[in-house]
mmCIF file of C-alpha atoms and ligand atoms in Angstrom:
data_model
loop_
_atom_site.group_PDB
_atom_site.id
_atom_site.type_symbol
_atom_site.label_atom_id
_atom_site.label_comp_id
_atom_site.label_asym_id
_atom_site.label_seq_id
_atom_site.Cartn_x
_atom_site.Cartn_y
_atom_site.Cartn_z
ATOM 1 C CA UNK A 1 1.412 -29.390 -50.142
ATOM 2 C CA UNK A 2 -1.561 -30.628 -48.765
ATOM 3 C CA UNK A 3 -5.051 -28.674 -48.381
ATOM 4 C CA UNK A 4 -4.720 -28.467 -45.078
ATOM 5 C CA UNK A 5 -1.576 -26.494 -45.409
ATOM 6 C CA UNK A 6 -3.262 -23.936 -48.007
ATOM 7 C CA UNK A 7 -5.739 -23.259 -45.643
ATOM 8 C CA UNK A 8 -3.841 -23.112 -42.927
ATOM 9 C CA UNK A 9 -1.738 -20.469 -44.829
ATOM 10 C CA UNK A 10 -4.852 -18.825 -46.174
ATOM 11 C CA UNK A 11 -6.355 -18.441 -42.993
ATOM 12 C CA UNK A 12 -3.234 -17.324 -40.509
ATOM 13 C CA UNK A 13 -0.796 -15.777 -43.173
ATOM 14 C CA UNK A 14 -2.625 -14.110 -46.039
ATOM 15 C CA UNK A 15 -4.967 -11.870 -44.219
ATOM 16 C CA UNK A 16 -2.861 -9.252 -43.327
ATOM 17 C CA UNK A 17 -4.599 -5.994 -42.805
ATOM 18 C CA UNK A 18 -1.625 -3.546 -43.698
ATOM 19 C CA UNK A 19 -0.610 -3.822 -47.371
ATOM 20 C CA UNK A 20 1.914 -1.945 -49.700
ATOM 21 C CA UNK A 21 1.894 -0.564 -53.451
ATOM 22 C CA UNK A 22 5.287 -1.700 -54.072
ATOM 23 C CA UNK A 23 4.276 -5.323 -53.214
ATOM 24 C CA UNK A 24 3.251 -6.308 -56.912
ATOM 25 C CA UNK A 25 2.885 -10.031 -56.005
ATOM 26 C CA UNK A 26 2.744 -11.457 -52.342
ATOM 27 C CA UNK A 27 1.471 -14.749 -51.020
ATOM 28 C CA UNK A 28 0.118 -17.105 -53.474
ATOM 29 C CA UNK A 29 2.545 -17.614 -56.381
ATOM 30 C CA UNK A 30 5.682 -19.191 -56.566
ATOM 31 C CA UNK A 31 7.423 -16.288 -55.709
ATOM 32 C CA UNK A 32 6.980 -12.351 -54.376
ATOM 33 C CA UNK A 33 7.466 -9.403 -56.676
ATOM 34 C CA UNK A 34 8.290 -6.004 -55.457
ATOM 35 C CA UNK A 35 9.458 -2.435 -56.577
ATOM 36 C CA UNK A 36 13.272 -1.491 -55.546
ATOM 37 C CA UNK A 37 13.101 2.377 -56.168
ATOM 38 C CA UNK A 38 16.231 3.146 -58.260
ATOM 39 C CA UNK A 39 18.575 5.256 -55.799
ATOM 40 C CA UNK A 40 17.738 3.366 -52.485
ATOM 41 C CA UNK A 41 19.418 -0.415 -51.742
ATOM 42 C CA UNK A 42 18.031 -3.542 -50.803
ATOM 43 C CA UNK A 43 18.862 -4.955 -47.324
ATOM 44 C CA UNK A 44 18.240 -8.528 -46.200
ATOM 45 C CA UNK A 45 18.099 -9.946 -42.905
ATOM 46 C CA UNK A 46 16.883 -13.808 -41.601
ATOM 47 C CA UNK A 47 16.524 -15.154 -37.892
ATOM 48 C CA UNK A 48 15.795 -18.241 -36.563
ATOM 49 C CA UNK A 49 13.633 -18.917 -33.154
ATOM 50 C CA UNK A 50 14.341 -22.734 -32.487
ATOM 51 C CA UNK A 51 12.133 -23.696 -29.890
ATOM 52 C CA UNK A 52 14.355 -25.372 -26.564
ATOM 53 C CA UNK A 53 16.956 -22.489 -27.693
ATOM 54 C CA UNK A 54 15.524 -19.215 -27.895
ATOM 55 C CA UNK A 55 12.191 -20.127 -25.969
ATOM 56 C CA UNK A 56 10.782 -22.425 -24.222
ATOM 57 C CA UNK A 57 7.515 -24.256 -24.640
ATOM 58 C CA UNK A 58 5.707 -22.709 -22.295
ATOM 59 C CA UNK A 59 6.062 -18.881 -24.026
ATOM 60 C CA UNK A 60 3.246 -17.594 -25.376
ATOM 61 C CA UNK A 61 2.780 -17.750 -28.852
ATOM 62 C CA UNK A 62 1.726 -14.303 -29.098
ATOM 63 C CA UNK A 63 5.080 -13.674 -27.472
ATOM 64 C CA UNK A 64 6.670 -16.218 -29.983
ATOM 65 C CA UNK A 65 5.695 -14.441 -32.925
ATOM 66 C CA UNK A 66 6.079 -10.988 -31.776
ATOM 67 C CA UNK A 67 9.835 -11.932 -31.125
ATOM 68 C CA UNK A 68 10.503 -13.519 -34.030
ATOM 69 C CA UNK A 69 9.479 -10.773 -36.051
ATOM 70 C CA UNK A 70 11.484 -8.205 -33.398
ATOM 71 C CA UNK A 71 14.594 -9.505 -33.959
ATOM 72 C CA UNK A 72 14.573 -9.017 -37.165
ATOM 73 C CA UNK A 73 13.433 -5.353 -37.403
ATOM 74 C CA UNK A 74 16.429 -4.819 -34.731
ATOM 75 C CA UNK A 75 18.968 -6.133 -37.864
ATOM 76 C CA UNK A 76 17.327 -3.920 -40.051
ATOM 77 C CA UNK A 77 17.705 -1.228 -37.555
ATOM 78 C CA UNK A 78 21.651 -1.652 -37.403
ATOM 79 C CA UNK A 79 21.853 -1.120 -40.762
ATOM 80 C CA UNK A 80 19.972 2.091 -40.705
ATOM 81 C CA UNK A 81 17.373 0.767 -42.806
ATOM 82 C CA UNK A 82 13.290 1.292 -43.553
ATOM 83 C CA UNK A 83 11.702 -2.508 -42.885
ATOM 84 C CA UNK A 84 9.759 -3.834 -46.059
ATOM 85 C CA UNK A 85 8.868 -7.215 -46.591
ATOM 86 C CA UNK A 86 8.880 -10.519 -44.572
ATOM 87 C CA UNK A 87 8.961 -14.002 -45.522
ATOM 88 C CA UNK A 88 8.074 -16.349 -43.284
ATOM 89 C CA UNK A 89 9.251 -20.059 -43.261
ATOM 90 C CA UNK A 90 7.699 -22.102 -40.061
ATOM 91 C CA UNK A 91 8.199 -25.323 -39.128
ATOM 92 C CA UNK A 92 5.355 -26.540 -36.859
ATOM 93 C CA UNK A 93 5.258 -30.043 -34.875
ATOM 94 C CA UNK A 94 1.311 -30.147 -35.907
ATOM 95 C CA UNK A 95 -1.086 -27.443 -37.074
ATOM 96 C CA UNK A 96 -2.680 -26.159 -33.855
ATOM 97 C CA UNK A 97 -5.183 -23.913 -34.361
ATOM 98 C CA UNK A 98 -4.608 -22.264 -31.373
ATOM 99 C CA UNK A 99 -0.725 -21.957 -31.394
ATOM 100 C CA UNK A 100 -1.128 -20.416 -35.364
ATOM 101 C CA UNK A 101 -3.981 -18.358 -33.930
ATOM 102 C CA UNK A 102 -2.192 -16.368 -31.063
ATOM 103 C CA UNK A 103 1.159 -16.529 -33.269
ATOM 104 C CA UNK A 104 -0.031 -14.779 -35.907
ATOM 105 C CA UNK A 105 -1.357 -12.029 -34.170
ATOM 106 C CA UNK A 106 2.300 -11.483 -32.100
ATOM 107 C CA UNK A 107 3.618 -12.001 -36.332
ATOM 108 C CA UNK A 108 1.272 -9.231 -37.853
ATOM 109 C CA UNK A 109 0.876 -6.430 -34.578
ATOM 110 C CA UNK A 110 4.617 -6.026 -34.807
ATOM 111 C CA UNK A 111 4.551 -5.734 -38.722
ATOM 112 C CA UNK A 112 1.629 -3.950 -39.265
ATOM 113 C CA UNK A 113 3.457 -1.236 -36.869
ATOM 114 C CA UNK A 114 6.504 -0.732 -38.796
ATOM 115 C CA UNK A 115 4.436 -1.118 -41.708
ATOM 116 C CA UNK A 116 5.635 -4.337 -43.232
ATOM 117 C CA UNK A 117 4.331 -7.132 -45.538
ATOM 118 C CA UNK A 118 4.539 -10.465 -44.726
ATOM 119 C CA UNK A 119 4.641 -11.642 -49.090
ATOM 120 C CA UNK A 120 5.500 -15.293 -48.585
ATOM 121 C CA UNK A 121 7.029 -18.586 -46.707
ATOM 122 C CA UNK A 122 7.486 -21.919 -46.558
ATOM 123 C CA UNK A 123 5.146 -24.356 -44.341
ATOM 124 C CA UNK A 124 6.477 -27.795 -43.064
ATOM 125 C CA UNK A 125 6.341 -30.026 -40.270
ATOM 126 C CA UNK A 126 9.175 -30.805 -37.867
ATOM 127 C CA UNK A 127 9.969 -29.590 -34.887
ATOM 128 C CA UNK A 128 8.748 -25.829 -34.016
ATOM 129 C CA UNK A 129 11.078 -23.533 -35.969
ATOM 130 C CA UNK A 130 10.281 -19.930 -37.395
ATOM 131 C CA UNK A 131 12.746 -18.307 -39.600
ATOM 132 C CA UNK A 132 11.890 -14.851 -40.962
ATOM 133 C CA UNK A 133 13.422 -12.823 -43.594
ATOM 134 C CA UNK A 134 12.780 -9.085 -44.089
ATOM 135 C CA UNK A 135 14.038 -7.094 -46.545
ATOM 136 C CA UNK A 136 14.696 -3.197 -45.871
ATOM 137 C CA UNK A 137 15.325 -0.693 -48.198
ATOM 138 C CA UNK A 138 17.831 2.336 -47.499
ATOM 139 C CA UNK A 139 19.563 5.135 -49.430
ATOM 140 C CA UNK A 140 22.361 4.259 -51.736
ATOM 141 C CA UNK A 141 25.550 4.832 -49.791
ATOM 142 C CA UNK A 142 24.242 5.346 -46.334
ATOM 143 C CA UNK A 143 23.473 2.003 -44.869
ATOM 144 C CA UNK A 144 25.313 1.717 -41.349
ATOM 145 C CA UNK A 145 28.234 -0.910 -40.814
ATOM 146 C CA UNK A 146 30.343 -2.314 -38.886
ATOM 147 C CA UNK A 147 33.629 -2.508 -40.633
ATOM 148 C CA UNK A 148 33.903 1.900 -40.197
ATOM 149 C CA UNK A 149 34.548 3.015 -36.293
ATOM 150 C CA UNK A 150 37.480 5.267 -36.179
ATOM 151 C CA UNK A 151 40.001 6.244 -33.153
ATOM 152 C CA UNK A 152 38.347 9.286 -30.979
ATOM 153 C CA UNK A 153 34.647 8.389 -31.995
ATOM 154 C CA UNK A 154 32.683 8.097 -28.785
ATOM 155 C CA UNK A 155 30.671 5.206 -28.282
ATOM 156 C CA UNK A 156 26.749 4.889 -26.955
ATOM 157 C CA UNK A 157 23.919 2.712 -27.200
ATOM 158 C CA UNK A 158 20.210 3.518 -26.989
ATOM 159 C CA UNK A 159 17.642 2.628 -24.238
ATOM 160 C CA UNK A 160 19.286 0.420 -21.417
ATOM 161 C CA UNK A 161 21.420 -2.695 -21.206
ATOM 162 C CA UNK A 162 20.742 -6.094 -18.777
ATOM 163 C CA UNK A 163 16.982 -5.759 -18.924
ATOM 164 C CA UNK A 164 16.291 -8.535 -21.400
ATOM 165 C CA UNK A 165 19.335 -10.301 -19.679
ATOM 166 C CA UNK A 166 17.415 -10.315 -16.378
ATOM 167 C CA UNK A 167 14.355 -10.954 -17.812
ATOM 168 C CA UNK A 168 15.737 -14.392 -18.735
ATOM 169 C CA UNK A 169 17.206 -15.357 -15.361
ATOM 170 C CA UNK A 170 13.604 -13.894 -13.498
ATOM 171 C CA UNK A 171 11.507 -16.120 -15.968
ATOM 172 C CA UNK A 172 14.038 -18.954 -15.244
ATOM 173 C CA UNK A 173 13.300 -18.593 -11.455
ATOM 174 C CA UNK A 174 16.978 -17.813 -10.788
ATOM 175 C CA UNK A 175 16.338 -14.528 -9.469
ATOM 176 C CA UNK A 176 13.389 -13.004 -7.298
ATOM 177 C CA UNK A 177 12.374 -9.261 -8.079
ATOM 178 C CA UNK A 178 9.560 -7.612 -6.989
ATOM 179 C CA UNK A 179 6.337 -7.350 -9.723
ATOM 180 C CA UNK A 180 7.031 -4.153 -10.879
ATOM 181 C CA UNK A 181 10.608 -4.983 -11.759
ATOM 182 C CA UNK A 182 9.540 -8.912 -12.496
ATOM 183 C CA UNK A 183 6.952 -7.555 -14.933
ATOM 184 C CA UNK A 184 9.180 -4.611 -16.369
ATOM 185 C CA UNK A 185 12.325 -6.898 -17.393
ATOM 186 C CA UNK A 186 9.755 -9.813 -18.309
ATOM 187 C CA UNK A 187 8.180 -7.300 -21.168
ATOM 188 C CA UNK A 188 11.665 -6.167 -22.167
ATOM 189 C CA UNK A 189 12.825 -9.402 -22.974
ATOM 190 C CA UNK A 190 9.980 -10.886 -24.783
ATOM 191 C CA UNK A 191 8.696 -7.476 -26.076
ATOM 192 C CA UNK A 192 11.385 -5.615 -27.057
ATOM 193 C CA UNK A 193 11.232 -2.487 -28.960
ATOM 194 C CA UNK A 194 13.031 -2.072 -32.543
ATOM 195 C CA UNK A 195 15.227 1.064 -33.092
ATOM 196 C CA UNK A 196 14.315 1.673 -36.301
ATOM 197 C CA UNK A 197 13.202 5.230 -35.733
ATOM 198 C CA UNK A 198 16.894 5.576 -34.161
ATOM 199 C CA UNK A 199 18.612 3.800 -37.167
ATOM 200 C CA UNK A 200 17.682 6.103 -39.644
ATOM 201 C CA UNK A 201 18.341 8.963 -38.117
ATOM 202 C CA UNK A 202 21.589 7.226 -37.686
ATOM 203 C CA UNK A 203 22.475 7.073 -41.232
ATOM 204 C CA UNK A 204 23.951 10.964 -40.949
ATOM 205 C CA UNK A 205 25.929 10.733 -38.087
ATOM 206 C CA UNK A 206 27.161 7.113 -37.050
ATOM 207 C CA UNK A 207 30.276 5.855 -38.076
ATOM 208 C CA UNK A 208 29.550 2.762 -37.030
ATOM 209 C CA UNK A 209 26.552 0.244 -35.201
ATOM 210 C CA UNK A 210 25.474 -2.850 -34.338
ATOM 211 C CA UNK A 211 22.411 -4.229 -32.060
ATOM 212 C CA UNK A 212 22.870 -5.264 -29.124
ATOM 213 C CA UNK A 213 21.493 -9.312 -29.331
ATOM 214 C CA UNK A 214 24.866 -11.376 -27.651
ATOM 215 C CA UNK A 215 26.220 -9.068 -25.067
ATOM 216 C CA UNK A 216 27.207 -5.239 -25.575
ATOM 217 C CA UNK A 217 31.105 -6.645 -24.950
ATOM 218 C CA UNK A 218 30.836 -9.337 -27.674
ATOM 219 C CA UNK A 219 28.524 -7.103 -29.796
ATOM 220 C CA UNK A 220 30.998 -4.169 -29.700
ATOM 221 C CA UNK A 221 33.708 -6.206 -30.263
ATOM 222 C CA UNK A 222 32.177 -7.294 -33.565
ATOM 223 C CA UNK A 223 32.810 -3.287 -34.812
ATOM 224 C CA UNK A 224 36.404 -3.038 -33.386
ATOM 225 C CA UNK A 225 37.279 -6.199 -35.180
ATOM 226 C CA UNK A 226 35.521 -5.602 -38.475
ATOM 227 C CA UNK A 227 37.162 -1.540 -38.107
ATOM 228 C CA UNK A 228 40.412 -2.867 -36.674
ATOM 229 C CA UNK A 229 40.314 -0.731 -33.519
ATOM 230 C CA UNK A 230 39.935 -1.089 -29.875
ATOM 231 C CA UNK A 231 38.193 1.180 -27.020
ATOM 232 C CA UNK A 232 37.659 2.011 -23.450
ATOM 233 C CA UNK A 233 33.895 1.408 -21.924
ATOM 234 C CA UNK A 234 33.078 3.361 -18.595
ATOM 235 C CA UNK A 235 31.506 0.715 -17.348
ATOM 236 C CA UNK A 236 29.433 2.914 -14.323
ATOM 237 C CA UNK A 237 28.258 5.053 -17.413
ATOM 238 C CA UNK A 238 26.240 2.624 -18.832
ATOM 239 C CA UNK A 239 22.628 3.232 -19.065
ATOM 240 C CA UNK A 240 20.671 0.922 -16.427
ATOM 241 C CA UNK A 241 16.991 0.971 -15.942
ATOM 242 C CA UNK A 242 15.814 0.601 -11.889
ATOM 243 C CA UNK A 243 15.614 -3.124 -12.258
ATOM 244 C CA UNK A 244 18.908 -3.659 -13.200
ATOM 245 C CA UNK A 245 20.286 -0.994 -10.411
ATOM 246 C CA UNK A 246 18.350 -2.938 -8.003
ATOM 247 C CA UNK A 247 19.572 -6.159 -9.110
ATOM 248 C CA UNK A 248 22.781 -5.226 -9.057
ATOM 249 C CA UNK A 249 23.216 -2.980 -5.872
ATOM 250 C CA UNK A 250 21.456 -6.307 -3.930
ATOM 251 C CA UNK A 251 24.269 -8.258 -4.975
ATOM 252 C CA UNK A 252 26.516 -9.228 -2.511
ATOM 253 C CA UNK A 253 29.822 -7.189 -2.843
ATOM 254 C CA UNK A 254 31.976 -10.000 -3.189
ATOM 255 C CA UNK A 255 29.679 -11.090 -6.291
ATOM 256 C CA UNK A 256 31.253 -8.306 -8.141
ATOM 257 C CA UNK A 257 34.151 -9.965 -9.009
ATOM 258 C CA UNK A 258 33.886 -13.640 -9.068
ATOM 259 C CA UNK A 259 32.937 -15.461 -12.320
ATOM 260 C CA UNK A 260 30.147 -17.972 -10.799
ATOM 261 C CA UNK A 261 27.420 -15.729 -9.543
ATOM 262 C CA UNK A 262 26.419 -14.550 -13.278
ATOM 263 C CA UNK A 263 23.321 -13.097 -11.761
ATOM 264 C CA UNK A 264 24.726 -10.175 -9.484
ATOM 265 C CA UNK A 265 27.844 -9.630 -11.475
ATOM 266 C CA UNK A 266 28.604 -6.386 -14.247
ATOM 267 C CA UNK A 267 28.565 -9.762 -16.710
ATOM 268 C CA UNK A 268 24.278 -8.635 -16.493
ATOM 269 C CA UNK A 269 25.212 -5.532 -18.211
ATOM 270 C CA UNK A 270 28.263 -6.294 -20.289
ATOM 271 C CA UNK A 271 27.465 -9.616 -21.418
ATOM 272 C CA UNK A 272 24.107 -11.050 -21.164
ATOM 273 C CA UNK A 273 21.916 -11.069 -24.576
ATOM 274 C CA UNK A 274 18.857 -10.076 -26.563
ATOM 275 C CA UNK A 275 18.391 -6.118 -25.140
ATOM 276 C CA UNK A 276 18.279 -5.341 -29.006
ATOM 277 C CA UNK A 277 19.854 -1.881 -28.107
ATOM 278 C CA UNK A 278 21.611 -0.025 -30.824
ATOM 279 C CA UNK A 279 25.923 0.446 -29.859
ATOM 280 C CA UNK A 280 26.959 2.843 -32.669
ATOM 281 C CA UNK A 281 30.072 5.049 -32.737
ATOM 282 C CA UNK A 282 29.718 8.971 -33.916
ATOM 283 C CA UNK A 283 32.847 11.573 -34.615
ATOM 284 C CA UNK A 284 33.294 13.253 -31.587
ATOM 285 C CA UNK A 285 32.354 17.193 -33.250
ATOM 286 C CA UNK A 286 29.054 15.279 -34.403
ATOM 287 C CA UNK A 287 28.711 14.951 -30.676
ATOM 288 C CA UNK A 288 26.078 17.512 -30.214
ATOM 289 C CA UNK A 289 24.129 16.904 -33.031
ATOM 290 C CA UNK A 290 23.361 13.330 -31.931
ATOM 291 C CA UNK A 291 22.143 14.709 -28.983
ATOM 292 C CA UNK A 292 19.926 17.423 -30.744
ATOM 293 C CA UNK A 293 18.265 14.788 -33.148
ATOM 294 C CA UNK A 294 17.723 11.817 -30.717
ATOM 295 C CA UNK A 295 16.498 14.322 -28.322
ATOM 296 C CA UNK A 296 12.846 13.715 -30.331
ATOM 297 C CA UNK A 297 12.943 10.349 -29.025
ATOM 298 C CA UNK A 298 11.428 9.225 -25.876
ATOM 299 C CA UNK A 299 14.458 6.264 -25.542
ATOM 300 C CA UNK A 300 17.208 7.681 -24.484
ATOM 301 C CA UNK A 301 21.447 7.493 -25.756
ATOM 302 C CA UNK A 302 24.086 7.187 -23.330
ATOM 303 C CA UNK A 303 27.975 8.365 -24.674
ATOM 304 C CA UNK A 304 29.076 4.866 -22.583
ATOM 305 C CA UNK A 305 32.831 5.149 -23.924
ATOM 306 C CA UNK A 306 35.055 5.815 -26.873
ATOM 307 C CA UNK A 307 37.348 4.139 -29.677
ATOM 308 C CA UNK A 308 41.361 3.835 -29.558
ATOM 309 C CA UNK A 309 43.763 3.121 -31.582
ATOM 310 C CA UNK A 310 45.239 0.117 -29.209
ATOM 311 C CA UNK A 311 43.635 -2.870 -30.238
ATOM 312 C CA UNK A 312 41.527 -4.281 -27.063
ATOM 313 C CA UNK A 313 38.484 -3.702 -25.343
ATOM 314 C CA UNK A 314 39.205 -1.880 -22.057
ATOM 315 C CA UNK A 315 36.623 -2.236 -19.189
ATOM 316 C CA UNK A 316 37.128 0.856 -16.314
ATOM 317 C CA UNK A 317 34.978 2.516 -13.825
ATOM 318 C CA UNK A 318 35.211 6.136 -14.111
ATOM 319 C CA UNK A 319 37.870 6.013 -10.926
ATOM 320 C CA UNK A 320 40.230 4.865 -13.535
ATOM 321 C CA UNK A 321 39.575 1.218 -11.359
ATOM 322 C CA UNK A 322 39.602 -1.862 -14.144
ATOM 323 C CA UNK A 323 36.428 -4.063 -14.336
ATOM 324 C CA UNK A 324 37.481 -7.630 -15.691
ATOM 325 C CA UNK A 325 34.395 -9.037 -16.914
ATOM 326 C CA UNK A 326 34.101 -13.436 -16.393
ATOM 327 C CA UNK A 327 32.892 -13.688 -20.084
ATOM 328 C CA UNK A 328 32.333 -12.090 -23.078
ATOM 329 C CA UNK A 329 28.901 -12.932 -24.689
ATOM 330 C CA UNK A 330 26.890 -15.507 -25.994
ATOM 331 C CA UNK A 331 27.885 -17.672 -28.453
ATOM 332 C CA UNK A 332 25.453 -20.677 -30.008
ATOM 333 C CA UNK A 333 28.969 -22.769 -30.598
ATOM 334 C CA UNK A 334 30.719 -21.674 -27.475
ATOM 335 C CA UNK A 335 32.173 -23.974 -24.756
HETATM 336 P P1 ADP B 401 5.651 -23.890 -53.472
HETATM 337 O O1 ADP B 401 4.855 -25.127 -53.621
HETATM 338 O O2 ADP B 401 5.957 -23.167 -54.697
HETATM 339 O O3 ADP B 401 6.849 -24.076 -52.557
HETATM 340 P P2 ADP B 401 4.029 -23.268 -51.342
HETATM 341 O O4 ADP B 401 2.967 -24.228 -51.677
HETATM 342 O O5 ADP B 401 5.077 -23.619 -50.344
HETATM 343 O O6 ADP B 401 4.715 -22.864 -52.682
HETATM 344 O O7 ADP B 401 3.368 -21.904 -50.891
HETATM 345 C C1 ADP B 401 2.265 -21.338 -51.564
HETATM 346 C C2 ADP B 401 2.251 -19.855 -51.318
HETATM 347 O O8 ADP B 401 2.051 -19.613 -49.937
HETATM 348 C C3 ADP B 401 3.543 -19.186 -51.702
HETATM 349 O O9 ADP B 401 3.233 -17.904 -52.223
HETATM 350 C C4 ADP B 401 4.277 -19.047 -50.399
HETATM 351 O O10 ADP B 401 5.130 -17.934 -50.408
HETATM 352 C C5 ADP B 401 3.126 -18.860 -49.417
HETATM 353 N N1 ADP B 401 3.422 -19.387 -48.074
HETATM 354 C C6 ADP B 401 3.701 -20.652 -47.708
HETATM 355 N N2 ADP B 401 3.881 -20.758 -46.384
HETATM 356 C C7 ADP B 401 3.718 -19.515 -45.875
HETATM 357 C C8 ADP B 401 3.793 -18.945 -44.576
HETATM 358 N N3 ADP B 401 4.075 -19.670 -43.496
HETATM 359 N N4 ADP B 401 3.577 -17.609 -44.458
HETATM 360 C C9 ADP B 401 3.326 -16.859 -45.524
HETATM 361 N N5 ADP B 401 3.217 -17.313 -46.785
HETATM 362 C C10 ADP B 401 3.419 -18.640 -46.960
HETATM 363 MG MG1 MG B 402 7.745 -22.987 -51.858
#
């Protein structure tokens, strides 16, 4: 490695203001040591940003960063765990200044908040790439999965779905909002906020979860495969903020059901990605009890459906009316 790489690392990466005792080596050796407390489990999760895929070059760094370290948290999140440690391995077309400047603050305001170290990386040159791992810990036995839905859970998901969805399409120009909405859907799409809070408090009553980062139909499906079940969604239950209502009430009607116009269709809310929402199943008798403990949150849960025995995903209003939606979720290898 070259000097200009140590100081580049010296300067953006090992300055972090928040640090931990149970880091007992972080940046500068070949490798990071830390303390695993004897009853609690290690959980690891890694993202990649690829610039041209999940951004474009004209997003902020700041925003860049702050995303790439978001995404991650939202994994640990899923899993009902307590965020850690990052590593951070970035692949940069050339060391600007600038660009590590900005990123690096995004990087370090999200981790500093859930009080996480960044203890390492990887620096290289190619084009713009940043991959982080973090590493959660959480009690033995009660990390959340996917593999454990059961028939006559109920199904909801936190804070509100087709926000991030529409902040793509607004910052694409394919849709015109007003500010507020513009800048409201804009913010939850770059800036979106990790349930972690949520997740743990998940570990005692979910049966089930997953984030919401491909589509809530694609994403739920995930559980029903992995637990070998099925369930109904009411689609007019689920949670939409006054953007999305908007968006979707100034569709034309005929939108509604036609697979082209992706932009006014129920595909914003069933299928479009990167809300970062919690979907997690609970026992329906733990039903109140949910309600009681995410009641201290200011994000809200919405009971959006439940799971069946029958083995698809059934999309209904609550007239009993069927919704069928044009497509399922993203997929980096799909047609
Ligand atoms: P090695 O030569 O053993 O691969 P490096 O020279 O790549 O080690 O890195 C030196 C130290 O700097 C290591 O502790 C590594 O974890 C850390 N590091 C390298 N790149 C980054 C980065 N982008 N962010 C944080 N730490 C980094
Ligand atoms: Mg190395």
């Amino acid at each position: 490695m070259s000097v200009s790489e140590f100081s580049l690392i010296e300067k953006y990466f090992s300055q972090q203001r928040y640090s931990r005792d149970d880091v007992l080596s972080g940046i500068g050796d070949d490798g990071a040591i830390t303390h695993v407390p004897e009853n609690m489990r290690l959980i690891t999760t890694v993202d990649s940003l690829v610039e041209g895929c999940h951004f474009t070059s004209d997003t902020s760094p700041y925003d860049v960063g702050f995303k790439a370290v978001a995404v991650n948290l939202s994994d640990i999140a899923a899993m009902g765990g307590e965020p850690c440690w990052a590593t951070l391995a970035l692949t940069l077309p050339q060391a600007d200044t600038k660009w590590l400047s900005e990123f690096s603050k995004g990087l370090f305001t999200l981790l500093n908040k859930y009080r996480v170290q960044l203890i390492g990386g990887d620096t290289t040159r190619g084009p713009l790439t940043i991959t982080i791992q973090i590493n959660g810990l959480v009690p033995e036995g009660k990390a959340l999965a996917r593999h454990s839905a059961r028939p006559g859970d109920l199904i909801y998901v936190t804070g509100s779905l087709g926000d991030a969805g529409l902040g793509l399409l607004v910052s694409e120009g394919k849709r015109h909002l007003g500010q507020q909405h513009a800048d409201y859907v804009s913010e939850k799409f770059l800036r979106h906020v990790p349930r972690i809070e949520q997740g743990i408090v998940l570990r005692d009553i979910a049966t089930a979860a997953i984030d919401v980062s491909d589509g809530l139909l694609s994403d739920l499906g995930h559980i029903l495969d992995a637990s070998q079940v099925g369930a109904k969604i009411i689609v007019d239950h689920l949670p939409l903020s006054d953007a999305v209502t908007h968006a979707l009430t100034h569709a034309p009607t005929h939108a509604l059901k036609t697979e082209t116009v992706e932009t006014n269709s129920w595909d914003l809310v069933l299928s479009s990605g990167e809300d970062y929402e919690l979907c997690f199943t609970v026992p329906a008798n733990k039903r109140s009890k949910l309600e009681e403990v995410m009641a201290q949150f200011t994000c809200p849960v919405t009971c959006i459906g439940e799971i069946q025995i029958e083995r698809e995903l059934q999309c209904v209003l609550s007239t009993g009316e069927k919704v069928q939606p044009a497509r399922s979720g993203y997929d980096h290898f799909g047609s």
